[in-house]
PDB file of C-alpha atoms in Angstrom:
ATOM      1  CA  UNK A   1     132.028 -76.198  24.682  1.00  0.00           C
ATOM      2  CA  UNK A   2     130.295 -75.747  28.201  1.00  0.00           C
ATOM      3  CA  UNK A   3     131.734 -73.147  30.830  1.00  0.00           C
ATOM      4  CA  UNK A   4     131.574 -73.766  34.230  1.00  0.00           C
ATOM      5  CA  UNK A   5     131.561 -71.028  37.098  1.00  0.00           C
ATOM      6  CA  UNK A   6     133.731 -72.266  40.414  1.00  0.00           C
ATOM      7  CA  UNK A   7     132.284 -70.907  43.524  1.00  0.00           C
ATOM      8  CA  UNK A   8     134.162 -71.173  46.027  1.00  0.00           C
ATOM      9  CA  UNK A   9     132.928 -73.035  49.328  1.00  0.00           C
ATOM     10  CA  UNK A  10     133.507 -70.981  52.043  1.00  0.00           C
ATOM     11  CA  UNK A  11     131.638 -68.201  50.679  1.00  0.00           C
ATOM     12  CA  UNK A  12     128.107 -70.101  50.012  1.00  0.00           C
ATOM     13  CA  UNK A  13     125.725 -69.739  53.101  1.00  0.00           C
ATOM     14  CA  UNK A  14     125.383 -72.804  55.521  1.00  0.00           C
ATOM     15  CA  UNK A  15     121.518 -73.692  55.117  1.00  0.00           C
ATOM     16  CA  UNK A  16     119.498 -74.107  57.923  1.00  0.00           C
ATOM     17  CA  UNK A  17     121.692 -71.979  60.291  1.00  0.00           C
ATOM     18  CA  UNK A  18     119.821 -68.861  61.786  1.00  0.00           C
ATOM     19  CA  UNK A  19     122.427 -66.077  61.187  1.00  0.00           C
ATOM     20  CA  UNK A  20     122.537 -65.044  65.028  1.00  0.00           C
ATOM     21  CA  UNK A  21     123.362 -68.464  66.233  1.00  0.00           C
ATOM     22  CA  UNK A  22     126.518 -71.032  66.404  1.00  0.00           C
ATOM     23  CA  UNK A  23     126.891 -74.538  64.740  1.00  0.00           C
ATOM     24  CA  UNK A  24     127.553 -76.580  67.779  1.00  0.00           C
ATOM     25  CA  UNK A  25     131.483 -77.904  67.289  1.00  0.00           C
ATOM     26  CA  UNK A  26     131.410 -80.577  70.014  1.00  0.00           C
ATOM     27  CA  UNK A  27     129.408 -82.567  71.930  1.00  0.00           C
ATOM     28  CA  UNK A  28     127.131 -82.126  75.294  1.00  0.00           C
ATOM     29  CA  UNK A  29     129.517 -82.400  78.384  1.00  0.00           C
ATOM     30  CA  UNK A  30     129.291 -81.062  81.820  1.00  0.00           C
ATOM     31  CA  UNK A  31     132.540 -78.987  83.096  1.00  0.00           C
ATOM     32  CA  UNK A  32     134.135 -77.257  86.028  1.00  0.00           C
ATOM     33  CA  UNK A  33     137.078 -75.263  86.810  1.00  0.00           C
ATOM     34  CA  UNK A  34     139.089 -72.693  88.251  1.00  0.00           C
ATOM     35  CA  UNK A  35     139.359 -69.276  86.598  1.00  0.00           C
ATOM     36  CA  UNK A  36     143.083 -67.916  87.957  1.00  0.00           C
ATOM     37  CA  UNK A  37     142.783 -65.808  84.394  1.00  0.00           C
ATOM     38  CA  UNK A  38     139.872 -63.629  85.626  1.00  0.00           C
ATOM     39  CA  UNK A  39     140.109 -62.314  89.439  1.00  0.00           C
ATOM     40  CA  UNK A  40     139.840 -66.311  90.810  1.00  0.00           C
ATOM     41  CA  UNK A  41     136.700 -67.258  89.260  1.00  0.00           C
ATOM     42  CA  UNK A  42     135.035 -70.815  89.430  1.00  0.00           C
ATOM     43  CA  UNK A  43     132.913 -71.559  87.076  1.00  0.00           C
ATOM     44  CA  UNK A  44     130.268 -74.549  86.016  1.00  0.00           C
ATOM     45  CA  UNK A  45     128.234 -76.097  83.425  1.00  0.00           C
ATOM     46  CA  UNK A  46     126.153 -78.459  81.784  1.00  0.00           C
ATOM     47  CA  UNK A  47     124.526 -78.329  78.406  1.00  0.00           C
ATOM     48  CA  UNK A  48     121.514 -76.214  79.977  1.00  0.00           C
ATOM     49  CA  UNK A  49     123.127 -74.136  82.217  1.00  0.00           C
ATOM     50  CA  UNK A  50     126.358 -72.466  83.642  1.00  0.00           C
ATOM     51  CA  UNK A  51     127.187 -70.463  86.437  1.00  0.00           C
ATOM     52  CA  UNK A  52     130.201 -69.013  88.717  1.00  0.00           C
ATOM     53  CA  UNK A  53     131.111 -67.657  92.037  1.00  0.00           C
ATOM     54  CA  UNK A  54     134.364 -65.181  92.854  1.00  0.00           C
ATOM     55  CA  UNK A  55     137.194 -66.113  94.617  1.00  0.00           C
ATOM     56  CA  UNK A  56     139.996 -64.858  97.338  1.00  0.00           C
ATOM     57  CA  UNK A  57     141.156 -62.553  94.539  1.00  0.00           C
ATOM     58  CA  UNK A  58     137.871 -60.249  95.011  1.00  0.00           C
ATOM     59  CA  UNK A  59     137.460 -60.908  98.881  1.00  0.00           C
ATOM     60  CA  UNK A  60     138.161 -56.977  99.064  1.00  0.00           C
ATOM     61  CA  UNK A  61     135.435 -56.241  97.047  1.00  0.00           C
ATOM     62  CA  UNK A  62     131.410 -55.440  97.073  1.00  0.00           C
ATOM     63  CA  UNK A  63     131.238 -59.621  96.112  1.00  0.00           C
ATOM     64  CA  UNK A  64     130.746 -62.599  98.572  1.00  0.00           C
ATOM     65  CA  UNK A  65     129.348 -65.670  98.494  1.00  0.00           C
ATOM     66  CA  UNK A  66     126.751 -64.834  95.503  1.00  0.00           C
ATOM     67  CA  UNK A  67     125.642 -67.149  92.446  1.00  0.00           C
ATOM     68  CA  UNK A  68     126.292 -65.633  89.226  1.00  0.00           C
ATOM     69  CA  UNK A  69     124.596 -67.218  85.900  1.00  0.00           C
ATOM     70  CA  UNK A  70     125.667 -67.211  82.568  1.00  0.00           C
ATOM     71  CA  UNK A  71     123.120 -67.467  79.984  1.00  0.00           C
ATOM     72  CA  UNK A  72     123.786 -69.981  77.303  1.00  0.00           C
ATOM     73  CA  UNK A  73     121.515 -71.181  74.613  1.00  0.00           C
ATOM     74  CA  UNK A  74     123.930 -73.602  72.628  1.00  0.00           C
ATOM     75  CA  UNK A  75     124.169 -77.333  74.446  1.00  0.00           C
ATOM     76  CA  UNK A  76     128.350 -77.527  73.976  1.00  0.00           C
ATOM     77  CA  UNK A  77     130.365 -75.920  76.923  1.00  0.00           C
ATOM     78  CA  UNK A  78     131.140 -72.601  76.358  1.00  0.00           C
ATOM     79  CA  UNK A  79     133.288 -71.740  79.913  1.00  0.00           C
ATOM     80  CA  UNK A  80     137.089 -71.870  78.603  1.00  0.00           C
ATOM     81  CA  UNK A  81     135.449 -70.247  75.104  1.00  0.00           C
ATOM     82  CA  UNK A  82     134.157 -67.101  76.907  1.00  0.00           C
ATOM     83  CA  UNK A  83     137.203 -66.809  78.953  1.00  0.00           C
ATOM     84  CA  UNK A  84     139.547 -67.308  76.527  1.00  0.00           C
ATOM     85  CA  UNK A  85     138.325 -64.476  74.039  1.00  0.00           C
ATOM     86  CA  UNK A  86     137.216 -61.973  76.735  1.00  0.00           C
ATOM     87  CA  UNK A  87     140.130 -59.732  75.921  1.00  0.00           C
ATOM     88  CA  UNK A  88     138.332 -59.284  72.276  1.00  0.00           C
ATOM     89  CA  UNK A  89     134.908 -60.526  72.606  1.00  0.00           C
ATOM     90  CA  UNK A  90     133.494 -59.401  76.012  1.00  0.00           C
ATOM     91  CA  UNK A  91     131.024 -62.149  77.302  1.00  0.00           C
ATOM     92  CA  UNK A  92     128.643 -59.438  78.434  1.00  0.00           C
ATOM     93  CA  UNK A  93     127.764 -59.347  74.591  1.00  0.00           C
ATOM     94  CA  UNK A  94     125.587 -62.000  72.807  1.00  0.00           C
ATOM     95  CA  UNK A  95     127.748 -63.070  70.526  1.00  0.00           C
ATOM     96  CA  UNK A  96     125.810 -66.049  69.470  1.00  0.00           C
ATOM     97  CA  UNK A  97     126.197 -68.884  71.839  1.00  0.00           C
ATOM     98  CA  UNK A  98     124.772 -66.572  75.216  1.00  0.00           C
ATOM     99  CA  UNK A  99     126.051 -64.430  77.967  1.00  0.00           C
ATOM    100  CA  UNK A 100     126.417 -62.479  81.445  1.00  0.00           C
ATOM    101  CA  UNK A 101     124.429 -60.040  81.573  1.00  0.00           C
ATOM    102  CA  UNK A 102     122.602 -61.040  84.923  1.00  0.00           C
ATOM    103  CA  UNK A 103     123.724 -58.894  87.939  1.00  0.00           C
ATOM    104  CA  UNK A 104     125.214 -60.344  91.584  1.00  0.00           C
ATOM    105  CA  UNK A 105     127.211 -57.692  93.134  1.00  0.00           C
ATOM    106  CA  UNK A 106     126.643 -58.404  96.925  1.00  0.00           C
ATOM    107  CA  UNK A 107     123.462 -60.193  96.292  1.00  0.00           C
ATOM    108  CA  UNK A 108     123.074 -64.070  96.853  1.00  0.00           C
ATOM    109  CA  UNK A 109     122.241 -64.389  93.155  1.00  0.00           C
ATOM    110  CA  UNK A 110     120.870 -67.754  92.201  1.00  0.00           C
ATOM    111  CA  UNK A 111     121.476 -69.757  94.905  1.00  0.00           C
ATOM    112  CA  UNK A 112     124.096 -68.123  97.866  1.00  0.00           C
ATOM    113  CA  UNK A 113     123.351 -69.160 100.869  1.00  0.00           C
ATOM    114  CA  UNK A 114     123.979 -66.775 103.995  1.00  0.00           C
ATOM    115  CA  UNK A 115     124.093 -67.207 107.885  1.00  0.00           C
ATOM    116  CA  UNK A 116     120.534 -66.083 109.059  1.00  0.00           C
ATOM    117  CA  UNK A 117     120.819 -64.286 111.879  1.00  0.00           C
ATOM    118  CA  UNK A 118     117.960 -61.494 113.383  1.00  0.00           C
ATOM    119  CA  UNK A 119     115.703 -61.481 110.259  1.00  0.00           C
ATOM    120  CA  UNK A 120     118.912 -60.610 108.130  1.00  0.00           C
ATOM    121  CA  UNK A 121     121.357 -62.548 105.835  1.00  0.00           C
ATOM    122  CA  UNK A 122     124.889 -62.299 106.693  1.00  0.00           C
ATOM    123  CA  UNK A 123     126.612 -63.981 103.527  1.00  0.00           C
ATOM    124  CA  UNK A 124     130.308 -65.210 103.805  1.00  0.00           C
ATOM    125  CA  UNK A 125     132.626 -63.745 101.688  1.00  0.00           C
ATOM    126  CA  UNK A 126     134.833 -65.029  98.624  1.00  0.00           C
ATOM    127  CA  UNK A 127     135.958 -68.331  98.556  1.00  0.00           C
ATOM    128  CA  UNK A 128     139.008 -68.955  99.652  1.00  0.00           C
ATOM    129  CA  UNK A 129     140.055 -72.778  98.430  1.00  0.00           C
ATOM    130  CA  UNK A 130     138.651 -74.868  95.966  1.00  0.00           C
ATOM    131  CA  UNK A 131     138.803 -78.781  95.099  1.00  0.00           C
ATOM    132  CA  UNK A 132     137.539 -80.484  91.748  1.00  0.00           C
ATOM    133  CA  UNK A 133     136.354 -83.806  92.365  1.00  0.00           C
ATOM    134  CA  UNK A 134     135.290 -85.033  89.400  1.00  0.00           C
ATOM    135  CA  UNK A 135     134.797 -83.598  85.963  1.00  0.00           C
ATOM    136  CA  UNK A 136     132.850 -86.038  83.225  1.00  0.00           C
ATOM    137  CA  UNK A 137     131.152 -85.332  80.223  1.00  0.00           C
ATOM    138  CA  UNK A 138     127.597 -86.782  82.283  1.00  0.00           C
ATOM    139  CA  UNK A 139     128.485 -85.352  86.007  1.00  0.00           C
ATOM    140  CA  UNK A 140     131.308 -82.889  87.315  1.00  0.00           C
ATOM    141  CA  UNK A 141     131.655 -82.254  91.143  1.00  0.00           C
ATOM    142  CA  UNK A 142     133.231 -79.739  93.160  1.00  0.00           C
ATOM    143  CA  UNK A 143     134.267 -78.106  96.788  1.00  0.00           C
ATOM    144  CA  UNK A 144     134.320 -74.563  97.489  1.00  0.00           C
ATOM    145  CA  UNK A 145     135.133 -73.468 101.370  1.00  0.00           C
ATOM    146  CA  UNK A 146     134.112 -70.061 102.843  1.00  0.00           C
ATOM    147  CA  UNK A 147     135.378 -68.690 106.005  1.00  0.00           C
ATOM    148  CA  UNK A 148     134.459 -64.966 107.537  1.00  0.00           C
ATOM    149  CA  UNK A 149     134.108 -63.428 110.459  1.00  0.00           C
ATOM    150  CA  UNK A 150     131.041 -62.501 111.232  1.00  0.00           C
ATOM    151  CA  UNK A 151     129.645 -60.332 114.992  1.00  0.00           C
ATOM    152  CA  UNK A 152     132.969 -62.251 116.666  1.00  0.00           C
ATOM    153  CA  UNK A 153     132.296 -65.745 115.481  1.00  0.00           C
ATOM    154  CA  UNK A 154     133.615 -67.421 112.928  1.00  0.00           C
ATOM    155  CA  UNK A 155     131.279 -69.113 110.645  1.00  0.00           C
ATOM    156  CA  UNK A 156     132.985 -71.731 107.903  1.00  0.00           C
ATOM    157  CA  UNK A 157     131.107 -73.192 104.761  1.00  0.00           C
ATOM    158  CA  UNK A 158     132.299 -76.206 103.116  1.00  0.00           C
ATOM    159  CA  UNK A 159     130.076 -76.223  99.919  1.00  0.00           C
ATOM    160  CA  UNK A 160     129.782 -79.325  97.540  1.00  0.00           C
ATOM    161  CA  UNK A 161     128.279 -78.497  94.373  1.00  0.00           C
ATOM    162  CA  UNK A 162     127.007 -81.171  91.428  1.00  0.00           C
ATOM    163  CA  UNK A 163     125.859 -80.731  88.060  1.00  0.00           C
ATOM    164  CA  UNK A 164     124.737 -83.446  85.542  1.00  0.00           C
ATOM    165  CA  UNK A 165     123.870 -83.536  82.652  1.00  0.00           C
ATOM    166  CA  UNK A 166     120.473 -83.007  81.268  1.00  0.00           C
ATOM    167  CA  UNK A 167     119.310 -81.023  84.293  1.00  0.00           C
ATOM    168  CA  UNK A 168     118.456 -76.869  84.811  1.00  0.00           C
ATOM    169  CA  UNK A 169     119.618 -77.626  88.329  1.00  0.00           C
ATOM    170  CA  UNK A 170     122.096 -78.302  90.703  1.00  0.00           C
ATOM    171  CA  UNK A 171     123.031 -79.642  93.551  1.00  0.00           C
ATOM    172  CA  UNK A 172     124.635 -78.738  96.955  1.00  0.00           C
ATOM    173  CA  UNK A 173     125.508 -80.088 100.019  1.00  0.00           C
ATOM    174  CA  UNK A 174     126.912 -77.315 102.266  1.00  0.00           C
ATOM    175  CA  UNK A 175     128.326 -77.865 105.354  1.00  0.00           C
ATOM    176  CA  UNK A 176     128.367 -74.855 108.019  1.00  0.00           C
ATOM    177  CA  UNK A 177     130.946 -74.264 110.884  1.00  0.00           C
ATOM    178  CA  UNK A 178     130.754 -71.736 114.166  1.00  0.00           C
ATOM    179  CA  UNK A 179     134.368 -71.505 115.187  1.00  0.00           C
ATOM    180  CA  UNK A 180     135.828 -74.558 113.184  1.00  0.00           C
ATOM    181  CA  UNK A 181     133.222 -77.032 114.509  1.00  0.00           C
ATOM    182  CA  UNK A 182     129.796 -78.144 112.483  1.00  0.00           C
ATOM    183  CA  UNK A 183     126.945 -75.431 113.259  1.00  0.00           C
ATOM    184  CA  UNK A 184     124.079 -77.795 114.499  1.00  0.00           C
ATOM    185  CA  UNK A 185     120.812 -75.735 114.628  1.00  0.00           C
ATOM    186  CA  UNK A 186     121.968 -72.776 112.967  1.00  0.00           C
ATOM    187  CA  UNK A 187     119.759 -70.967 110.875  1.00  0.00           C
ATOM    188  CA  UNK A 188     120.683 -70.063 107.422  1.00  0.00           C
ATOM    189  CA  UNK A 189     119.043 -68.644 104.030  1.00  0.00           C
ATOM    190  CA  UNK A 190     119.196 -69.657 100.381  1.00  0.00           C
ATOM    191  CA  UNK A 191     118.665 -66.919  98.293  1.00  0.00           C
ATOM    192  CA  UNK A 192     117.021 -65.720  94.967  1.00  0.00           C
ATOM    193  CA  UNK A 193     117.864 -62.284  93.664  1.00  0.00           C
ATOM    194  CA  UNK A 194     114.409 -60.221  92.865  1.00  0.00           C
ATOM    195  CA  UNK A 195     116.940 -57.368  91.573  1.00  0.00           C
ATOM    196  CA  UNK A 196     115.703 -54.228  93.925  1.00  0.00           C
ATOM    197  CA  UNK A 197     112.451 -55.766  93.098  1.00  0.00           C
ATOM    198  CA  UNK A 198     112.213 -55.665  89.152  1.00  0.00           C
ATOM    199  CA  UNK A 199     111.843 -59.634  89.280  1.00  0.00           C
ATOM    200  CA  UNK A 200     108.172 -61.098  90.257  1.00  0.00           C
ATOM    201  CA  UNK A 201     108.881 -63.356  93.076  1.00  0.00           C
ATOM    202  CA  UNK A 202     106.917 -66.642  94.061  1.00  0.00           C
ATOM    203  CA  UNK A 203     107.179 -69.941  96.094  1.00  0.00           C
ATOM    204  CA  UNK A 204     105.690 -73.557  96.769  1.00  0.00           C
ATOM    205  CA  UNK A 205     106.464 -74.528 100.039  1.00  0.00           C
ATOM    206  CA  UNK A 206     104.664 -77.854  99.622  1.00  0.00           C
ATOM    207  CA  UNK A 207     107.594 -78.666  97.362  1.00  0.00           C
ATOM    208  CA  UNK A 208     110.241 -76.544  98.691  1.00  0.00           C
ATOM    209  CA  UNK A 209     110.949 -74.219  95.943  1.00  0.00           C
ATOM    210  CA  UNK A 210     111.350 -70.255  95.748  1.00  0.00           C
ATOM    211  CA  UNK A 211     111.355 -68.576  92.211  1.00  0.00           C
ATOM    212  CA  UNK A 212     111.966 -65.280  90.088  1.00  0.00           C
ATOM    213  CA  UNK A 213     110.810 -64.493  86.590  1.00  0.00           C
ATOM    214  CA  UNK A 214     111.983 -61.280  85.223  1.00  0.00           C
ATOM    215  CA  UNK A 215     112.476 -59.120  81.626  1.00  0.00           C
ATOM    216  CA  UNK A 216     116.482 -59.160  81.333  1.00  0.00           C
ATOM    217  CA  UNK A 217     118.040 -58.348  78.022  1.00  0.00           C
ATOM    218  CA  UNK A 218     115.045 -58.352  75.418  1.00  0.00           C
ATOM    219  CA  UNK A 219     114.419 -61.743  76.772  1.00  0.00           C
ATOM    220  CA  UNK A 220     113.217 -63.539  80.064  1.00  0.00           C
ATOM    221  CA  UNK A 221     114.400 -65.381  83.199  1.00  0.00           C
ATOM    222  CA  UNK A 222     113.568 -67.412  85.782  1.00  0.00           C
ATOM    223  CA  UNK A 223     115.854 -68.459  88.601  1.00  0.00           C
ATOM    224  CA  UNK A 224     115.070 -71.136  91.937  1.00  0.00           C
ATOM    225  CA  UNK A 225     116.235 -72.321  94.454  1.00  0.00           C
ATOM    226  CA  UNK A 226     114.891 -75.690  96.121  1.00  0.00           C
ATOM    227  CA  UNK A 227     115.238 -77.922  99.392  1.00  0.00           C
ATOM    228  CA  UNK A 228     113.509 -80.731 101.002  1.00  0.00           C
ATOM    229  CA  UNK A 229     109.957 -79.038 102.222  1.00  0.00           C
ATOM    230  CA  UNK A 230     110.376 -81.086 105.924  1.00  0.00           C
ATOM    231  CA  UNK A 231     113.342 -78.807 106.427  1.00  0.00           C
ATOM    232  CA  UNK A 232     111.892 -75.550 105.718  1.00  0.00           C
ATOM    233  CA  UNK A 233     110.999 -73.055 108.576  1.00  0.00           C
ATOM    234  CA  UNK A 234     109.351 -70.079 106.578  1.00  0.00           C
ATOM    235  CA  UNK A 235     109.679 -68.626 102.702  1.00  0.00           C
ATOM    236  CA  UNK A 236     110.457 -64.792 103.376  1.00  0.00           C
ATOM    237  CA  UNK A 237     110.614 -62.383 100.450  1.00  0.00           C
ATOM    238  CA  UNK A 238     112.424 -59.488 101.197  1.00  0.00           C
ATOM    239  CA  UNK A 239     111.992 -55.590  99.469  1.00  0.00           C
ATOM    240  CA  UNK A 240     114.552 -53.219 100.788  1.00  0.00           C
ATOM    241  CA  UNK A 241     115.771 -49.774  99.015  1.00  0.00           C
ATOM    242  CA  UNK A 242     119.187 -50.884  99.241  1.00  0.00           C
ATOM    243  CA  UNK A 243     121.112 -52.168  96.238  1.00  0.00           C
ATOM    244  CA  UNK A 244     121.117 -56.235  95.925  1.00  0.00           C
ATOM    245  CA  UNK A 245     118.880 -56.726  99.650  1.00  0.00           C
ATOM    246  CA  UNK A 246     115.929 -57.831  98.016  1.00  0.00           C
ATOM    247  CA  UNK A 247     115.599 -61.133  97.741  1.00  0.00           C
ATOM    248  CA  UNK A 248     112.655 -64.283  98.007  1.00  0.00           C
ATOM    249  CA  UNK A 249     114.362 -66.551 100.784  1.00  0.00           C
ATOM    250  CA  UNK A 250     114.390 -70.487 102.116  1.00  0.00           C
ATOM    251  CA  UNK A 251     114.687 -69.951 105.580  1.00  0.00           C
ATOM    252  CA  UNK A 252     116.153 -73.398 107.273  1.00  0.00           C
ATOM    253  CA  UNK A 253     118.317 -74.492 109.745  1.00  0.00           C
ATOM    254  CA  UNK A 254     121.288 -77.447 109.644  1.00  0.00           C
ATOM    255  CA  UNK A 255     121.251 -80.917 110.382  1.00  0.00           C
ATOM    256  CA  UNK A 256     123.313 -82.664 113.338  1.00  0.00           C
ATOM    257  CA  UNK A 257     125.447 -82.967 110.680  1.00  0.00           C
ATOM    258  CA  UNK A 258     125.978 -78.644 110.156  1.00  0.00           C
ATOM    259  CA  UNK A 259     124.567 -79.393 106.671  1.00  0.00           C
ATOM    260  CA  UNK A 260     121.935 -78.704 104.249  1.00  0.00           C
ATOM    261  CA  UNK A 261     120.842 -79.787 100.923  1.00  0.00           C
ATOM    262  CA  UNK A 262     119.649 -77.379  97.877  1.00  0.00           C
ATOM    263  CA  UNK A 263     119.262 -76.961  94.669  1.00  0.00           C
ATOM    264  CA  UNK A 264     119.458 -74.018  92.255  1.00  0.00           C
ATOM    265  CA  UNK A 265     119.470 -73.045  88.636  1.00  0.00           C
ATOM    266  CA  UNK A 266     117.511 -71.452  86.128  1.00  0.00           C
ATOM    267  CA  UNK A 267     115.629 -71.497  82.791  1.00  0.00           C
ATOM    268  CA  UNK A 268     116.489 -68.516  80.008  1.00  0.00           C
ATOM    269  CA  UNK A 269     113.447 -67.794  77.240  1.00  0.00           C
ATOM    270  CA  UNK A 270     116.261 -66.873  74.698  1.00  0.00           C
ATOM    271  CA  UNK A 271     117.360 -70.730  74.839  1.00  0.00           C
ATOM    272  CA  UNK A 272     113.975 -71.844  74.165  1.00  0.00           C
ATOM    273  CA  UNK A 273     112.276 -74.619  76.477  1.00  0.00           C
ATOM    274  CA  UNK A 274     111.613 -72.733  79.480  1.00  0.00           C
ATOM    275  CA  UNK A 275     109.954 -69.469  77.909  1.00  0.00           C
ATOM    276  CA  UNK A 276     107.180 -68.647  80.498  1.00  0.00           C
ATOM    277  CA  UNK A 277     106.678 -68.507  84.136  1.00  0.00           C
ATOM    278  CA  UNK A 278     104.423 -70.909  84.150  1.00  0.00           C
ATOM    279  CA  UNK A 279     106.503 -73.518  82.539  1.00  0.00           C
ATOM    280  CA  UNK A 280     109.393 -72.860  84.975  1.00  0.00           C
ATOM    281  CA  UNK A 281     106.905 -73.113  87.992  1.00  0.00           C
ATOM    282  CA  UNK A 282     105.623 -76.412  85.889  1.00  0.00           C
ATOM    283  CA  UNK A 283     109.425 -77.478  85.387  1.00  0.00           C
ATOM    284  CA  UNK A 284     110.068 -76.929  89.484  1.00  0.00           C
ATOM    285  CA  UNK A 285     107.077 -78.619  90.538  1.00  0.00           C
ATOM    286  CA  UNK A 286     107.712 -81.401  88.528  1.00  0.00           C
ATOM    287  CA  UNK A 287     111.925 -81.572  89.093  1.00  0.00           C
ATOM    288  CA  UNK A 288     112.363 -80.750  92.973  1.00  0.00           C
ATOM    289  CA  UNK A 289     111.126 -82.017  95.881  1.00  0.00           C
ATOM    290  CA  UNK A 290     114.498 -83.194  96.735  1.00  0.00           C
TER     291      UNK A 290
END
């Protein structure tokens, strides 16, 4: 008589799964929303990419109106995951799918924008109300508005921010304000983090886009920021000894309208695909223009 061993299932390896990543449970979706959970956050994503930005809860602290990424390398949205567990699986760990482990603090990060005024940005603090728009699986859309006080005036941003699906970048429409009517003219700076100057910074103004590559983590980053070339007045990078002031900057002004158009985002070598400098300066060239 034959004798069979039972194994049970759960305890034979999945094959083909690398032990440090995650089976992907669902399917690729972009997603928005607010965080009230953790200090007002909003946060953003597609199956590349996903970022957030603080809200009124911090508008006391060293944070404004900065870009902070999260690093993901799984295509499935991770947001309400990382959130959810953070009280037992900090998402400044790599626990499989990504992370944050890329630094803001008063620093436009990957993207803020800031009031340009003599040779310095002036960023607007926390945001202080938010609106979703629209929130698909192929395209979610957003408003944030930002009002501070800034040398007696009162500069407003009303910023409109889409991600699809498919893309390492962004878009934004932001609309400025000098004491509550649209800032026509005014100069203003989109800005790229160089972290005090570890990051390598570098540009193409003939198609609008600033860049940073830089060692974060064991791995590497790159992070842009891109507008229409016709609309910008100088590239500035900017070294300073002070904590978060350097930066590579667009330097533009608004339309009649008080607005300009950007984009942002970035490319992580730990997800795979964007793994050089050159391919993310490749990726740019071939992706912006706007």
């Amino acid at each position: 008589m034959k004798k069979y061993v039972l194994i049970p299932l759960l305890t034979m390896p999945l094959m083909g799964l690398a032990s440090d990543t995650i089976a992907e449970p669902v399917k690729r979706a972009t997603f928005c929303r607010f965080i009230p959970e953790r200090d007002d956050d909003f946060a953003w994503e597609n199956d590349h990419i996903a970022f957030r930005v603080y809200g009124p809860a911090l508008r006391q602290g060293k944070e404004n109106s900065g870009i902070d990424c999260w690093l993901k390398r799984v295509h499935y949205p991770i947001i309400n995951k990382w959130y959810g567990q953070m009280k037992t699986k900090s998402y400044h760990k790599d626990w499989g799918e990504g992370l944050d482990n890329y630094h803001v603090g008063s620093s436009a990060g990957c993207g803020g924008t800031g009031i340009w005024l003599n040779g310095k940005r002036k960023p607007l603090n926390t945001y202080t109300q938010h609106q979703v728009i629209e929130t698909t699986p192929q395209r979610s859309m957003f408003k944030l508005s930002y009002q501070s006080l800034i040398d007696g005036v009162t500069y407003g941003e009303e910023k409109t921010i889409t991600i699809e699906l498919g893309k390492r970048l962004f878009d934004v429409r932001s609309v400025f304000f000098q004491n509550g009517k649209p800032a026509v003219d005014l100069p203003v700076c989109i800005g790229i983090t160089t972290h005090d100057g570890a990051a390598e910074a570098f540009s193409n103004q003939k198609t609008g886009w600033v860049a940073a590559w830089e060692s974060i983590g064991g791995s590497e980053l790159g992070t842009a920021a891109s507008t229409d070339p016709r609309r910008i007045d100088h590239i500035k990078v900017v070294k300073s000894e002070k904590k978060d002031e350097s930066h590579i900057f667009i330097i533009t002004k608004t339309d009649e309208h008080g607005a300009i158009n950007y984009r942002a985002g970035y490319g992580w070598k730990k997800a795979g695909a964007i793994t050089t400098r050159k391919a993310w300066a490749d990726y740019l060239n071939k992706n912006t223009k706007n």
